[in-house]
mmCIF file of C-alpha atoms and ligand atoms in Angstrom:
data_model
loop_
_atom_site.group_PDB
_atom_site.id
_atom_site.type_symbol
_atom_site.label_atom_id
_atom_site.label_comp_id
_atom_site.label_asym_id
_atom_site.label_seq_id
_atom_site.Cartn_x
_atom_site.Cartn_y
_atom_site.Cartn_z
ATOM 1 C CA MET A 1 -187.096 -112.317 36.169
ATOM 2 C CA GLN A 2 -187.934 -110.826 39.518
ATOM 3 C CA ASN A 3 -185.181 -111.500 41.013
ATOM 4 C CA LEU A 4 -183.446 -109.523 38.271
ATOM 5 C CA MET A 5 -185.547 -106.703 38.650
ATOM 6 C CA LYS A 6 -185.426 -106.849 42.294
ATOM 7 C CA GLU A 7 -181.328 -106.601 42.207
ATOM 8 C CA LYS A 8 -181.537 -103.745 39.945
ATOM 9 C CA ILE A 9 -184.233 -102.130 42.112
ATOM 10 C CA GLN A 10 -182.099 -102.408 45.196
ATOM 11 C CA LYS A 11 -179.051 -101.132 43.784
ATOM 12 C CA LYS A 12 -180.540 -97.933 42.291
ATOM 13 C CA PHE A 13 -182.482 -97.457 45.661
ATOM 14 C CA THR A 14 -179.460 -97.550 47.351
ATOM 15 C CA GLU A 15 -177.613 -94.996 45.397
ATOM 16 C CA LEU A 16 -180.254 -92.651 45.437
ATOM 17 C CA PHE A 17 -181.979 -92.938 48.944
ATOM 18 C CA GLY A 18 -179.851 -95.198 51.192
ATOM 19 C CA GLU A 19 -180.800 -97.913 53.475
ATOM 20 C CA GLY A 20 -184.249 -98.888 54.276
ATOM 21 C CA GLY A 21 -187.620 -99.618 52.537
ATOM 22 C CA LYS A 22 -190.002 -102.638 51.872
ATOM 23 C CA PHE A 23 -190.513 -104.427 48.444
ATOM 24 C CA TYR A 24 -194.046 -104.396 47.253
ATOM 25 C CA ALA A 25 -194.984 -106.096 43.997
ATOM 26 C CA SER A 26 -198.533 -106.231 41.806
ATOM 27 C CA ALA A 27 -199.208 -107.893 38.735
ATOM 28 C CA GLY A 28 -200.912 -107.718 34.913
ATOM 29 C CA ARG A 29 -203.732 -109.613 33.729
ATOM 30 C CA ILE A 30 -205.490 -112.085 31.618
ATOM 31 C CA ASN A 31 -209.371 -111.999 30.962
ATOM 32 C CA LEU A 32 -210.722 -115.241 29.944
ATOM 33 C CA ILE A 33 -214.292 -113.661 28.834
ATOM 34 C CA GLY A 34 -216.113 -110.915 29.767
ATOM 35 C CA GLU A 35 -214.746 -107.763 27.867
ATOM 36 C CA HIS A 36 -216.412 -104.375 28.079
ATOM 37 C CA THR A 37 -219.047 -105.516 30.469
ATOM 38 C CA ASP A 38 -217.262 -104.050 33.680
ATOM 39 C CA TYR A 39 -218.409 -100.679 33.174
ATOM 40 C CA ASN A 40 -221.678 -101.815 32.165
ATOM 41 C CA GLY A 41 -222.304 -103.742 35.554
ATOM 42 C CA GLY A 42 -221.779 -106.903 34.098
ATOM 43 C CA TYR A 43 -219.548 -110.008 34.936
ATOM 44 C CA VAL A 44 -215.751 -110.350 33.880
ATOM 45 C CA PHE A 45 -213.653 -113.523 34.571
ATOM 46 C CA PRO A 46 -209.853 -112.365 34.613
ATOM 47 C CA GLY A 47 -206.967 -113.841 36.295
ATOM 48 C CA ALA A 48 -203.659 -112.057 37.628
ATOM 49 C CA ILE A 49 -200.385 -113.352 35.389
ATOM 50 C CA ASP A 50 -196.582 -113.710 36.440
ATOM 51 C CA CYS A 51 -195.418 -110.138 34.843
ATOM 52 C CA GLY A 52 -196.039 -106.703 37.007
ATOM 53 C CA ILE A 53 -194.551 -103.786 38.959
ATOM 54 C CA LEU A 54 -192.184 -104.441 41.535
ATOM 55 C CA ALA A 55 -191.385 -101.349 43.694
ATOM 56 C CA LYS A 56 -189.238 -100.595 46.694
ATOM 57 C CA ILE A 57 -190.488 -97.919 48.963
ATOM 58 C CA ASN A 58 -189.619 -96.392 51.964
ATOM 59 C CA PRO A 59 -191.607 -93.164 54.287
ATOM 60 C CA ASN A 60 -188.917 -90.105 54.120
ATOM 61 C CA GLY A 61 -190.892 -87.861 56.971
ATOM 62 C CA THR A 62 -191.373 -85.254 54.437
ATOM 63 C CA GLU A 63 -194.259 -83.967 52.283
ATOM 64 C CA LYS A 64 -192.496 -85.045 49.283
ATOM 65 C CA VAL A 65 -192.516 -88.165 47.065
ATOM 66 C CA ARG A 66 -189.304 -89.336 45.043
ATOM 67 C CA VAL A 67 -189.718 -91.643 42.699
ATOM 68 C CA PHE A 68 -187.272 -93.394 40.262
ATOM 69 C CA SER A 69 -188.664 -95.317 37.340
ATOM 70 C CA LEU A 70 -186.170 -97.618 35.946
ATOM 71 C CA ASP A 71 -187.596 -98.665 32.908
ATOM 72 C CA PHE A 72 -187.946 -94.866 31.936
ATOM 73 C CA ASP A 73 -184.520 -94.009 33.585
ATOM 74 C CA GLN A 74 -186.639 -90.845 34.933
ATOM 75 C CA PHE A 75 -187.008 -89.123 38.245
ATOM 76 C CA SER A 76 -189.775 -87.326 39.644
ATOM 77 C CA GLU A 77 -190.628 -85.513 42.619
ATOM 78 C CA PHE A 78 -193.839 -84.244 43.549
ATOM 79 C CA GLY A 79 -196.102 -82.804 46.462
ATOM 80 C CA LEU A 80 -199.512 -84.327 47.704
ATOM 81 C CA GLU A 81 -201.470 -81.401 47.030
ATOM 82 C CA GLU A 82 -203.854 -81.545 44.167
ATOM 83 C CA ALA A 83 -202.006 -78.764 42.647
ATOM 84 C CA ASP A 84 -198.570 -80.835 42.723
ATOM 85 C CA ALA A 85 -199.452 -82.981 39.854
ATOM 86 C CA PRO A 86 -196.084 -84.334 38.129
ATOM 87 C CA LYS A 87 -195.442 -83.757 34.523
ATOM 88 C CA GLU A 88 -194.238 -87.235 33.814
ATOM 89 C CA SER A 89 -197.182 -89.476 32.601
ATOM 90 C CA TRP A 90 -195.853 -92.623 34.730
ATOM 91 C CA ALA A 91 -195.739 -90.423 37.393
ATOM 92 C CA ARG A 92 -199.123 -89.124 37.572
ATOM 93 C CA TYR A 93 -200.667 -92.848 38.004
ATOM 94 C CA ILE A 94 -198.437 -92.669 41.582
ATOM 95 C CA PHE A 95 -199.669 -89.164 42.340
ATOM 96 C CA GLY A 96 -203.131 -90.111 41.334
ATOM 97 C CA VAL A 97 -202.974 -93.144 44.088
ATOM 98 C CA CYS A 98 -201.671 -90.792 46.663
ATOM 99 C CA ARG A 99 -204.416 -88.083 45.905
ATOM 100 C CA GLU A 100 -207.161 -90.719 45.752
ATOM 101 C CA THR A 101 -206.025 -92.400 48.781
ATOM 102 C CA ILE A 102 -205.994 -89.080 50.549
ATOM 103 C CA LYS A 103 -209.625 -88.267 48.959
ATOM 104 C CA ARG A 104 -210.645 -91.410 50.975
ATOM 105 C CA ASP A 105 -209.115 -90.213 54.119
ATOM 106 C CA GLY A 106 -206.061 -92.393 54.055
ATOM 107 C CA LYS A 107 -203.221 -91.006 55.658
ATOM 108 C CA VAL A 108 -200.542 -90.505 52.909
ATOM 109 C CA GLY A 109 -196.710 -89.033 53.743
ATOM 110 C CA GLY A 110 -193.662 -88.469 51.364
ATOM 111 C CA PHE A 111 -191.869 -91.521 50.530
ATOM 112 C CA ASP A 112 -189.207 -92.689 48.055
ATOM 113 C CA ALA A 113 -189.377 -95.191 45.742
ATOM 114 C CA VAL A 114 -187.991 -96.879 42.655
ATOM 115 C CA PHE A 115 -189.584 -99.458 40.453
ATOM 116 C CA ALA A 116 -189.564 -101.638 37.521
ATOM 117 C CA GLY A 117 -192.041 -103.940 35.694
ATOM 118 C CA ASP A 118 -192.192 -106.527 33.448
ATOM 119 C CA VAL A 119 -195.771 -106.299 31.687
ATOM 120 C CA PRO A 120 -195.274 -105.750 27.957
ATOM 121 C CA LEU A 121 -196.639 -101.947 27.297
ATOM 122 C CA GLY A 122 -199.306 -101.540 25.347
ATOM 123 C CA ALA A 123 -200.205 -105.128 24.915
ATOM 124 C CA GLY A 124 -203.871 -104.745 26.876
ATOM 125 C CA LEU A 125 -202.164 -106.748 29.953
ATOM 126 C CA SER A 126 -203.086 -103.767 32.348
ATOM 127 C CA SER A 127 -199.197 -102.705 33.030
ATOM 128 C CA SER A 128 -201.175 -99.230 34.501
ATOM 129 C CA ALA A 129 -203.416 -100.965 36.881
ATOM 130 C CA ALA A 130 -200.254 -103.152 38.050
ATOM 131 C CA LEU A 131 -198.543 -99.945 38.769
ATOM 132 C CA GLU A 132 -201.755 -98.184 40.552
ATOM 133 C CA SER A 133 -202.072 -101.483 42.308
ATOM 134 C CA THR A 134 -198.652 -101.808 43.662
ATOM 135 C CA PHE A 135 -198.413 -98.670 45.104
ATOM 136 C CA ALA A 136 -202.311 -98.316 46.835
ATOM 137 C CA TYR A 137 -201.244 -101.411 48.470
ATOM 138 C CA ALA A 138 -198.088 -100.167 49.620
ATOM 139 C CA ILE A 139 -199.346 -96.998 50.857
ATOM 140 C CA ASN A 140 -201.991 -98.256 52.697
ATOM 141 C CA ASP A 141 -199.484 -100.687 54.308
ATOM 142 C CA ILE A 142 -196.534 -98.342 55.289
ATOM 143 C CA PHE A 143 -198.853 -95.909 56.354
ATOM 144 C CA GLY A 144 -201.168 -98.286 58.430
ATOM 145 C CA ASN A 145 -204.591 -97.401 56.907
ATOM 146 C CA GLY A 146 -206.265 -100.289 57.337
ATOM 147 C CA MET A 147 -208.166 -100.076 54.103
ATOM 148 C CA ALA A 148 -210.285 -102.752 52.617
ATOM 149 C CA LYS A 149 -208.886 -104.469 49.408
ATOM 150 C CA MET A 150 -211.902 -103.385 47.178
ATOM 151 C CA ASP A 151 -210.991 -99.836 48.475
ATOM 152 C CA LEU A 152 -207.306 -100.380 46.811
ATOM 153 C CA ALA A 153 -208.835 -101.320 43.655
ATOM 154 C CA LEU A 154 -211.338 -98.241 43.647
ATOM 155 C CA ILE A 155 -208.423 -96.152 44.468
ATOM 156 C CA GLY A 156 -206.605 -97.482 41.325
ATOM 157 C CA GLN A 157 -209.501 -96.928 39.143
ATOM 158 C CA SER A 158 -210.464 -93.442 40.369
ATOM 159 C CA THR A 159 -206.703 -92.785 39.416
ATOM 160 C CA GLU A 160 -207.363 -93.563 35.747
ATOM 161 C CA HIS A 161 -210.660 -91.418 35.841
ATOM 162 C CA ASN A 162 -209.299 -88.661 37.378
ATOM 163 C CA TYR A 163 -205.518 -88.420 36.461
ATOM 164 C CA CYS A 164 -205.011 -90.682 33.480
ATOM 165 C CA GLY A 165 -208.297 -89.522 30.823
ATOM 166 C CA VAL A 166 -209.317 -93.390 30.744
ATOM 167 C CA LYS A 167 -212.959 -93.877 32.238
ATOM 168 C CA CYS A 168 -212.101 -97.586 33.144
ATOM 169 C CA GLY A 169 -214.242 -100.340 34.537
ATOM 170 C CA ILE A 170 -213.267 -101.966 37.642
ATOM 171 C CA MET A 171 -211.679 -105.298 36.346
ATOM 172 C CA ASP A 172 -208.165 -104.466 35.865
ATOM 173 C CA GLN A 173 -207.392 -103.114 39.159
ATOM 174 C CA PHE A 174 -209.400 -105.489 41.123
ATOM 175 C CA ILE A 175 -207.658 -108.327 39.537
ATOM 176 C CA SER A 176 -204.448 -107.014 40.199
ATOM 177 C CA ILE A 177 -205.365 -106.609 43.957
ATOM 178 C CA PHE A 178 -207.251 -109.914 44.179
ATOM 179 C CA GLY A 179 -205.451 -111.999 41.858
ATOM 180 C CA LYS A 180 -204.831 -115.496 43.418
ATOM 181 C CA LYS A 181 -202.319 -118.225 42.139
ATOM 182 C CA ASN A 182 -203.868 -120.622 39.670
ATOM 183 C CA SER A 183 -207.234 -119.159 40.256
ATOM 184 C CA LEU A 184 -209.440 -117.078 37.668
ATOM 185 C CA VAL A 185 -212.076 -114.755 39.398
ATOM 186 C CA ARG A 186 -215.584 -114.151 38.184
ATOM 187 C CA LEU A 187 -216.202 -110.773 39.432
ATOM 188 C CA ASP A 188 -219.885 -109.089 39.122
ATOM 189 C CA CYS A 189 -219.168 -105.469 38.584
ATOM 190 C CA LYS A 190 -222.259 -104.095 39.642
ATOM 191 C CA THR A 191 -222.373 -105.818 43.324
ATOM 192 C CA LEU A 192 -218.456 -106.311 43.524
ATOM 193 C CA GLU A 193 -219.251 -110.170 44.406
ATOM 194 C CA TYR A 194 -216.418 -112.260 43.475
ATOM 195 C CA LYS A 195 -215.850 -116.094 43.133
ATOM 196 C CA TYR A 196 -212.590 -117.988 42.900
ATOM 197 C CA PHE A 197 -212.810 -120.725 39.950
ATOM 198 C CA PRO A 198 -209.652 -123.277 39.812
ATOM 199 C CA PHE A 199 -207.687 -122.362 36.554
ATOM 200 C CA ASN A 200 -207.073 -126.568 35.469
ATOM 201 C CA PHE A 201 -207.644 -126.693 31.735
ATOM 202 C CA GLU A 202 -206.208 -130.264 31.888
ATOM 203 C CA GLY A 203 -204.950 -130.913 28.171
ATOM 204 C CA TYR A 204 -204.779 -127.336 27.173
ATOM 205 C CA LYS A 205 -202.710 -124.394 27.409
ATOM 206 C CA LEU A 206 -203.661 -120.743 27.288
ATOM 207 C CA VAL A 207 -201.464 -118.736 25.314
ATOM 208 C CA LEU A 208 -201.550 -114.909 24.364
ATOM 209 C CA LEU A 209 -200.400 -113.552 20.900
ATOM 210 C CA ASP A 210 -198.922 -110.107 20.798
ATOM 211 C CA SER A 211 -200.097 -108.514 17.375
ATOM 212 C CA CYS A 212 -197.477 -105.236 18.942
ATOM 213 C CA VAL A 213 -200.084 -102.990 17.354
ATOM 214 C CA LYS A 214 -200.785 -99.857 19.636
ATOM 215 C CA HIS A 215 -203.570 -97.705 18.498
ATOM 216 C CA GLU A 216 -202.933 -93.958 19.300
ATOM 217 C CA LEU A 217 -206.102 -92.290 20.566
ATOM 218 C CA ALA A 218 -207.592 -95.929 22.375
ATOM 219 C CA SER A 219 -208.504 -94.102 25.107
ATOM 220 C CA SER A 220 -210.673 -91.733 23.812
ATOM 221 C CA ALA A 221 -212.271 -94.480 21.622
ATOM 222 C CA TYR A 222 -212.497 -96.510 24.878
ATOM 223 C CA ASN A 223 -214.750 -93.292 26.210
ATOM 224 C CA LYS A 224 -216.574 -92.874 23.299
ATOM 225 C CA ARG A 225 -217.664 -96.942 23.778
ATOM 226 C CA ARG A 226 -218.534 -96.150 27.248
ATOM 227 C CA GLU A 227 -220.302 -93.366 26.363
ATOM 228 C CA SER A 228 -222.507 -95.311 23.489
ATOM 229 C CA CYS A 229 -223.519 -98.075 26.320
ATOM 230 C CA GLU A 230 -224.680 -95.302 28.766
ATOM 231 C CA ASN A 231 -226.767 -93.685 25.807
ATOM 232 C CA VAL A 232 -228.406 -96.916 25.188
ATOM 233 C CA ARG A 233 -229.185 -97.563 28.900
ATOM 234 C CA ASP A 234 -230.852 -94.148 29.443
ATOM 235 C CA ALA A 235 -232.869 -94.988 26.447
ATOM 236 C CA ILE A 236 -234.013 -98.055 28.226
ATOM 237 C CA LYS A 237 -234.272 -96.751 31.484
ATOM 238 C CA LYS A 238 -237.062 -94.692 30.159
ATOM 239 C CA ASN A 239 -239.094 -97.649 29.729
ATOM 240 C CA HIS A 240 -237.913 -99.803 32.454
ATOM 241 C CA PRO A 241 -236.532 -97.747 35.523
ATOM 242 C CA GLU A 242 -235.260 -100.750 37.173
ATOM 243 C CA VAL A 243 -232.236 -100.588 34.655
ATOM 244 C CA GLU A 244 -229.205 -99.025 36.413
ATOM 245 C CA PHE A 245 -226.744 -100.757 33.974
ATOM 246 C CA LEU A 246 -226.697 -101.665 30.438
ATOM 247 C CA SER A 247 -226.252 -105.166 31.711
ATOM 248 C CA ASP A 248 -229.648 -105.075 33.589
ATOM 249 C CA ALA A 249 -231.366 -104.724 30.221
ATOM 250 C CA LYS A 250 -233.300 -107.823 28.562
ATOM 251 C CA ARG A 251 -232.396 -108.640 24.770
ATOM 252 C CA ILE A 252 -236.007 -107.444 23.981
ATOM 253 C CA TRP A 253 -235.736 -104.241 26.031
ATOM 254 C CA LEU A 254 -233.211 -103.036 23.355
ATOM 255 C CA ASP A 255 -235.230 -103.923 20.529
ATOM 256 C CA GLU A 256 -237.887 -101.825 21.970
ATOM 257 C CA VAL A 257 -235.195 -98.731 21.530
ATOM 258 C CA ARG A 258 -233.674 -99.428 18.062
ATOM 259 C CA ASP A 259 -235.227 -96.397 16.601
ATOM 260 C CA GLN A 260 -234.427 -93.982 19.780
ATOM 261 C CA VAL A 261 -230.582 -94.470 19.629
ATOM 262 C CA PRO A 262 -227.899 -94.279 16.809
ATOM 263 C CA GLU A 263 -227.149 -97.532 14.749
ATOM 264 C CA GLU A 264 -223.562 -97.762 16.227
ATOM 265 C CA ASP A 265 -224.830 -97.098 19.783
ATOM 266 C CA PHE A 266 -227.390 -100.019 19.470
ATOM 267 C CA MET A 267 -224.608 -102.426 18.009
ATOM 268 C CA ARG A 268 -222.360 -101.807 20.968
ATOM 269 C CA ALA A 269 -225.293 -102.309 23.417
ATOM 270 C CA GLU A 270 -225.971 -105.472 21.404
ATOM 271 C CA TYR A 271 -222.744 -106.710 21.919
ATOM 272 C CA VAL A 272 -222.459 -106.191 25.568
ATOM 273 C CA ILE A 273 -225.760 -107.958 26.315
ATOM 274 C CA GLY A 274 -224.657 -110.916 24.514
ATOM 275 C CA GLU A 275 -221.266 -111.129 26.510
ATOM 276 C CA VAL A 276 -222.999 -110.575 29.582
ATOM 277 C CA GLN A 277 -224.482 -113.834 29.209
ATOM 278 C CA ARG A 278 -221.252 -115.576 27.755
ATOM 279 C CA VAL A 279 -219.498 -115.018 30.941
ATOM 280 C CA LEU A 280 -222.420 -117.342 32.792
ATOM 281 C CA ASP A 281 -222.345 -119.706 30.404
ATOM 282 C CA VAL A 282 -218.537 -120.231 30.249
ATOM 283 C CA CYS A 283 -218.539 -120.359 34.200
ATOM 284 C CA ASP A 284 -221.401 -123.242 33.801
ATOM 285 C CA ALA A 285 -219.224 -124.990 31.147
ATOM 286 C CA LEU A 286 -216.029 -124.997 33.384
ATOM 287 C CA GLU A 287 -217.867 -126.093 36.117
ATOM 288 C CA ARG A 288 -218.899 -129.273 33.890
ATOM 289 C CA GLY A 289 -215.459 -129.483 32.683
ATOM 290 C CA ASP A 290 -216.947 -128.594 29.029
ATOM 291 C CA VAL A 291 -213.582 -126.933 27.503
ATOM 292 C CA GLU A 292 -214.997 -126.760 24.000
ATOM 293 C CA THR A 293 -217.947 -124.649 24.803
ATOM 294 C CA VAL A 294 -215.473 -122.289 27.083
ATOM 295 C CA GLY A 295 -213.629 -122.041 23.203
ATOM 296 C CA GLU A 296 -216.912 -121.536 21.365
ATOM 297 C CA MET A 297 -217.629 -118.590 23.587
ATOM 298 C CA MET A 298 -214.495 -117.196 22.937
ATOM 299 C CA TYR A 299 -214.636 -117.235 19.431
ATOM 300 C CA GLN A 300 -218.311 -115.479 19.730
ATOM 301 C CA THR A 301 -216.678 -112.751 21.891
ATOM 302 C CA HIS A 302 -214.405 -112.083 19.029
ATOM 303 C CA PHE A 303 -217.066 -111.810 16.673
ATOM 304 C CA GLY A 304 -219.066 -109.152 18.757
ATOM 305 C CA LEU A 305 -215.879 -107.220 19.599
ATOM 306 C CA SER A 306 -214.582 -107.282 16.064
ATOM 307 C CA ARG A 307 -218.200 -106.384 13.990
ATOM 308 C CA LEU A 308 -220.273 -104.526 16.888
ATOM 309 C CA TYR A 309 -218.154 -102.959 19.338
ATOM 310 C CA GLU A 310 -215.380 -102.563 16.697
ATOM 311 C CA VAL A 311 -212.118 -102.413 18.907
ATOM 312 C CA SER A 312 -210.179 -105.195 17.154
ATOM 313 C CA CYS A 313 -208.139 -104.363 13.975
ATOM 314 C CA GLU A 314 -206.731 -106.330 10.763
ATOM 315 C CA GLU A 315 -204.132 -107.998 12.627
ATOM 316 C CA LEU A 316 -206.202 -109.327 15.766
ATOM 317 C CA ASP A 317 -208.774 -110.333 13.160
ATOM 318 C CA PHE A 318 -206.032 -112.222 11.494
ATOM 319 C CA LEU A 319 -204.664 -114.119 14.294
ATOM 320 C CA ASN A 320 -208.164 -115.250 15.347
ATOM 321 C CA TYR A 321 -208.663 -116.260 11.739
ATOM 322 C CA ILE A 322 -205.769 -118.641 11.707
ATOM 323 C CA ALA A 323 -206.701 -119.939 15.189
ATOM 324 C CA ARG A 324 -209.993 -121.047 13.632
ATOM 325 C CA LYS A 325 -208.521 -122.447 10.695
ATOM 326 C CA MET A 326 -206.016 -124.797 12.902
ATOM 327 C CA ASP A 327 -208.875 -125.756 14.906
ATOM 328 C CA VAL A 328 -207.901 -123.761 18.093
ATOM 329 C CA THR A 329 -210.345 -124.360 20.962
ATOM 330 C CA GLY A 330 -210.779 -120.822 21.687
ATOM 331 C CA SER A 331 -209.589 -117.801 20.648
ATOM 332 C CA ARG A 332 -210.445 -113.872 20.810
ATOM 333 C CA VAL A 333 -208.907 -110.194 20.885
ATOM 334 C CA MET A 334 -208.491 -109.380 24.773
ATOM 335 C CA GLY A 335 -208.944 -106.536 26.924
ATOM 336 C CA GLY A 336 -209.730 -103.159 25.956
ATOM 337 C CA GLY A 337 -208.757 -103.664 22.131
ATOM 338 C CA PHE A 338 -207.770 -101.368 19.526
ATOM 339 C CA GLY A 339 -204.304 -103.694 19.283
ATOM 340 C CA GLY A 340 -202.706 -105.864 21.769
ATOM 341 C CA CYS A 341 -202.948 -109.358 22.023
ATOM 342 C CA THR A 342 -205.384 -112.188 21.254
ATOM 343 C CA ILE A 343 -205.914 -114.811 24.076
ATOM 344 C CA ASN A 344 -205.953 -118.565 22.722
ATOM 345 C CA LEU A 345 -207.291 -121.485 24.395
ATOM 346 C CA VAL A 346 -205.280 -124.511 22.611
ATOM 347 C CA LYS A 347 -205.124 -128.464 23.176
ATOM 348 C CA ASP A 348 -201.564 -129.306 24.410
ATOM 349 C CA GLU A 349 -200.763 -131.210 21.316
ATOM 350 C CA LEU A 350 -201.572 -128.452 18.985
ATOM 351 C CA TYR A 351 -199.825 -125.648 20.475
ATOM 352 C CA GLU A 352 -196.021 -125.549 19.086
ATOM 353 C CA GLU A 353 -197.718 -126.059 15.849
ATOM 354 C CA PHE A 354 -200.419 -123.377 16.319
ATOM 355 C CA VAL A 355 -197.716 -120.885 17.623
ATOM 356 C CA LYS A 356 -195.145 -121.644 14.548
ATOM 357 C CA VAL A 357 -197.966 -121.172 12.133
ATOM 358 C CA ALA A 358 -199.626 -118.182 13.122
ATOM 359 C CA SER A 359 -196.253 -116.460 14.029
ATOM 360 C CA GLU A 360 -195.079 -117.353 10.412
ATOM 361 C CA LYS A 361 -198.090 -116.390 8.502
ATOM 362 C CA PHE A 362 -198.396 -113.444 10.831
ATOM 363 C CA GLU A 363 -195.146 -112.319 9.537
ATOM 364 C CA GLN A 364 -195.597 -113.071 5.898
ATOM 365 C CA LYS A 365 -198.593 -110.430 6.337
ATOM 366 C CA PHE A 366 -198.045 -108.042 8.515
ATOM 367 C CA GLY A 367 -193.622 -108.078 8.242
ATOM 368 C CA HIS A 368 -193.163 -108.761 11.840
ATOM 369 C CA LYS A 369 -193.632 -111.460 14.257
ATOM 370 C CA PRO A 370 -196.306 -111.487 16.804
ATOM 371 C CA LYS A 371 -195.097 -111.895 20.656
ATOM 372 C CA VAL A 372 -195.784 -115.139 22.392
ATOM 373 C CA TYR A 373 -196.669 -115.167 26.119
ATOM 374 C CA ASP A 374 -197.583 -118.362 27.966
ATOM 375 C CA VAL A 375 -200.299 -117.562 30.514
ATOM 376 C CA ILE A 376 -199.109 -118.384 34.351
ATOM 377 C CA ILE A 377 -201.893 -117.523 36.748
ATOM 378 C CA SER A 378 -200.097 -115.681 39.769
ATOM 379 C CA ASP A 379 -200.905 -113.732 42.845
ATOM 380 C CA GLY A 380 -202.169 -110.027 42.899
ATOM 381 C CA ALA A 381 -200.755 -107.363 45.022
ATOM 382 C CA ARG A 382 -198.403 -108.346 47.648
ATOM 383 C CA ALA A 383 -195.578 -107.459 50.130
ATOM 384 C CA ILE A 384 -192.720 -109.051 49.318
ATOM 385 C CA ASP A 385 -189.397 -110.229 51.380
HETATM 386 C C1 LIG B 401 -209.555 -101.994 29.923
HETATM 387 C C2 LIG B 401 -210.257 -101.568 30.845
HETATM 388 C C3 LIG B 401 -211.114 -102.475 31.577
HETATM 389 C C4 LIG B 401 -212.195 -103.188 30.881
HETATM 390 C C5 LIG B 401 -211.456 -103.854 29.528
HETATM 391 C C6 LIG B 401 -212.215 -104.300 28.738
HETATM 392 O O1 LIG B 401 -208.788 -103.098 29.973
HETATM 393 O O2 LIG B 401 -209.491 -100.811 31.647
HETATM 394 O O3 LIG B 401 -212.013 -101.853 32.890
HETATM 395 O O4 LIG B 401 -213.429 -102.468 30.647
HETATM 396 O O5 LIG B 401 -210.567 -102.827 28.952
HETATM 397 O O6 LIG B 401 -213.365 -105.399 29.079
#
């Protein structure tokens, strides 16, 4: 796949801009557990996957950026001042990365670029983080800024906040920069400390089933979830000033403010506090080689995301229900929710049967098959020869 993409990019680059330039790539992601915990200062446990964004980039000695998106078959040209924001929505991610680099005293000059991607759009696999990370990494490299990798992730996150209207956490941009082949990474989103764990579930596979549902207004619903959490955090903080993030709160502290916050916000917080603990439980279980417990935690997360956080949907609940009925080890909605994929931890011997039955039953009910992606844990942002 990547070779084909590389050839196409090379061809277009030569056609538009001639010689020179360097290739850079970054990845989409999965998350084993720890959903909607990042912006609450909790833990996440993601891994980069073998699909992402590939770009060829060359400084052009001007103050203009000229970019071609092969997937949108569109060209965009913009300057580097705040007033120069491009109108193409995909180009705003690249513009945002340039601006956020400049705001951190990084040097950014004009450049030419052609890029393409193979992260399925709207599947909850973070194609936008892959785009931000590719350009954040490349710009840092070609203009010799020497920024730390964590700063590159933060540049991607601020791009979402300030140029794309999503008040996301740091998980997606972190993992698309820091991802490592065959490793999952547990990140403490409060301290930004992280630890690599070998990804090796012998006898099991991770498979994604993409409902192909994409909800409009997902980003405003996402921002609303974040507001609910901050609202509860503020209420708890009145009694416990040490609480900086919702993840700092003990469950009993949440009960103390039950009458002071809307019921809906209470439910959101109840989910988050449970989820923060589940990530730690999963890491302990992994160290013991206890895959069954990992799977059970995934089901608990699904329940919470569906009933308390309310970011699932009928299609995803159905996929989860089929998994449970077929004794699949673990299954849950993955990523921000409001459509997208379930992530499933399946015993090797059940894998084929599960994918077949889930696809058939889903099609009978919803009129189309889910898409199936096998998870291969791969490297994050990098330069490519
Ligand atoms: C999206 C956001 C992340 C994270 C997840 C939910 O992917 O970009 O920061 O909040 O949703 O875990």
